[in-house]
Amino acid sequence: MMHFAKGVEGLLYAEVIVDIVVQALDRIFTYSIPEELEESITVGAQVAIPFGKNNRERRGFVMRIKNTPDYEPERIKGITRVLCDSSLVEGQLLQLAYWIREQYGSTLVQALSVVLPIKAKINEKSKVYYSLAVEENDAEKLLAAYESKHYVAKVRLLRALLEDKTLTKNMAVHALHIPYSTINTMYSDGIIKELSTREYRNPTTSKTGILPVHRLNAEQQSITDIFCCDYSNHEYKTYLLYGVTGSGKTEVYLEMLEKVLEEGREAIVLIPEIALTYQTVRRFANRFGDLVTVVHSKLSKGERYDQFERAKKGEVKIMIGPRSALFAPFSNLGLIIIDEEHETSYKSESPPKYHARETAIRRAELANASVVLGSATPSVESFHRAMKGEYKLLSLKKRAAGAVLPTVEVVDMRNELAAGNFKMFSRTLQAAVKERLFKGEQSILFINRRGYASFVSCRKCGFVVKCSHCDVSLKLHGKTRLVCHYCGYEEKIPLKCPECGSGYIRSFGTGTEKVEEQLHMAFPEARVLRMDADTTKQKGGHEKLLAAFANEEADILVGTQMIVKGHDFPKVTLVAALAADMSLYEQNFRSGERTFDLLTQAAGRAGRGDKRGHMIIQCYRPEQYAIAAAARQDYEGFYQEEIAYRKLLRYPPVSHMLAVFMAADNKVQVEKDSESIAEIVKQYIRGMENEQRPECIGPGEASVYRVQDVYRRILYIKYDDYQELVRIKNIIEDYVKCDSFSKRTRVYFDFDPMNIY
Ligand code: ADP
Ligand code: ZN
Ligand code: ZN
């Protein structure tokens, strides 16, 4: 007996996650580490373990090593052998998964499957590449001929091939927007040929040095110097690179990457999926060639895995991609760049609802790396942190290539009605469109659809029908019923405006379709393309429409805010937002920020070519601060007002917010369960000794209560200390796991939510 106890005392134990994806085993298992393995087992090591009744051998990941077992040592099984030495990176990624689970709330398996790529069978359906089938000078002649005939897609493809020699099919179709029909014609005409070898595994082009290298201007240089100096001193920080559209942020990223690669380290560049275009990727590939690779959602799981493997083997040094690229298994990661860091797509929409920005900062901490967040309209969160000194602020105030910012004009639609113009287009906008048609330039008209059709306002005075108990607008249900989504208050749509008595009380009906219809009436000669959920339903519909517009097959592109993000159309000199302030009535504390971002980014889309762009903002409340600041293109002015509002109402980033989302297919059940969860939370809060305690709002119905026959309720908890909210989440997690809790209600967490439920 003594002998046994002695042996146990000296043993080490490992907390292991068992690699069974199918099973919902959301816990960690303890195994003992045999003495002879002590040396080789570290956090992140992959080990073979006996598992289950039959002690089948399974793979496990070591999460933590400790010297005390949590239960009787004789019941603890031992690790059989080491499968794979912990590469440092796996250890880091596991720690990251653990952190994500803790900070955002999810099961371990969910967190792991976010962080570790799924090993899917790589489908060796070989990839297709294009290259020229004719001599270069013949291609040049063809190019001239195509240009004179305005074969715009052919011109684009030929130009790309002349410059880059090869192009993946993926890039040609999805990034350059070349229609299949064009590719097929050029193929059957013998101008291009297909390559399909496996040597071209890398989805980017391998040609470097084609694009001009710019001499950095003074602003760019000083920022680069600050970064490089810190980096040389091993000071790894988080930077906020705040630079107006076109100020040359990408050029600065390239220099930073150069520095990091020089130090023998690796880098990840996050770019929102929607902005991940051929032009963007090409700038990185042009500088770093084969060292760059790209992942995006159009890659199959196998292809993505393939790219991750290349990163692990050190074949590539820079991984570009959307949110998921953050988990590229670089073992010597030195920098994470997040471009357009304000984009809401950086937050995951399914559990764990992690934010790529915070997760990047955590990953960088684990790896001793730096983080650079870049934007022309930084998130209020990031700018706030920069103001507090948590991030180092670097600014670019001028456009790099000497181009001027577009002019912005605000039109008050109330004046239009007063002047007898009942159309959706102001007189200013009509004149501007007419001018573009005359000059053969293109225009983009978009409606800001968030919160569009659903609320009701007076078109004469701008009055919005609001709930008499809450500070939110009422939403139109059916044709006449107005309902408050917060408290359930309900009234009939008024026949006359309660403010001014006018009969023009309307909801903003059918959106893009209506815009298109009215455009046809106003400009019968104009060729109009409409892009929305209806017109892009079929696969590839999105690309086709964008390609058609890029090919100048239309004069005007109409759509939702989607169309102004991430696309560059050099012939566009006019961008107009119709009813720009609609989104402000959305019941979301972020609506001012979204509106400002959208309008500012949209303005940046106008006049990207050599002509100066113009933007028109049509709205009913030009004095509202988000609109007024957008018109001035004044980020800092906007920020000051916005942060004051967040402070006043204790919204993130000043305070933090945890949304507990509860859903069940039984209404009574979800009501009962949400009440009991709220009670647990309130009880905990009552027991707190702090002077200021978390504020608990709800539980109440989610704004869309029933979705597909599932009832949804929501509880909000607000508090200054994020970690206290994590503790509350843990309490709820424990509670819903216990036997007394009905398992019919599912519970999800969302920290500092992007949308209000
Ligand atoms: P951002 O990423 O801030 O929108 P970009 O890096 O795309 O800006 O730069 C905008 C344009 O200015 C690009 O066409 C780029 O080639 C050009 N540019 C950037 N830096 C310089 C520079 N130092 N000199 C000349 N042109 C530059
Ligand atoms: Zn009115
Ligand atoms: Zn209400």
GROMACS .gro file of C-alpha atoms and ligand atoms in nm, residues 458 461 497 500, ligand 2:
model
    5
  458CYS     CA    1  -4.386   6.080  -4.236
  461CYS     CA    2  -4.164   6.610  -4.168
  497CYS     CA    3  -4.891   6.234  -3.911
  500CYS     CA    4  -4.766   6.778  -3.886
  759ZN      ZN    5  -4.527   6.473  -4.042
   0.00000   0.00000   0.00000
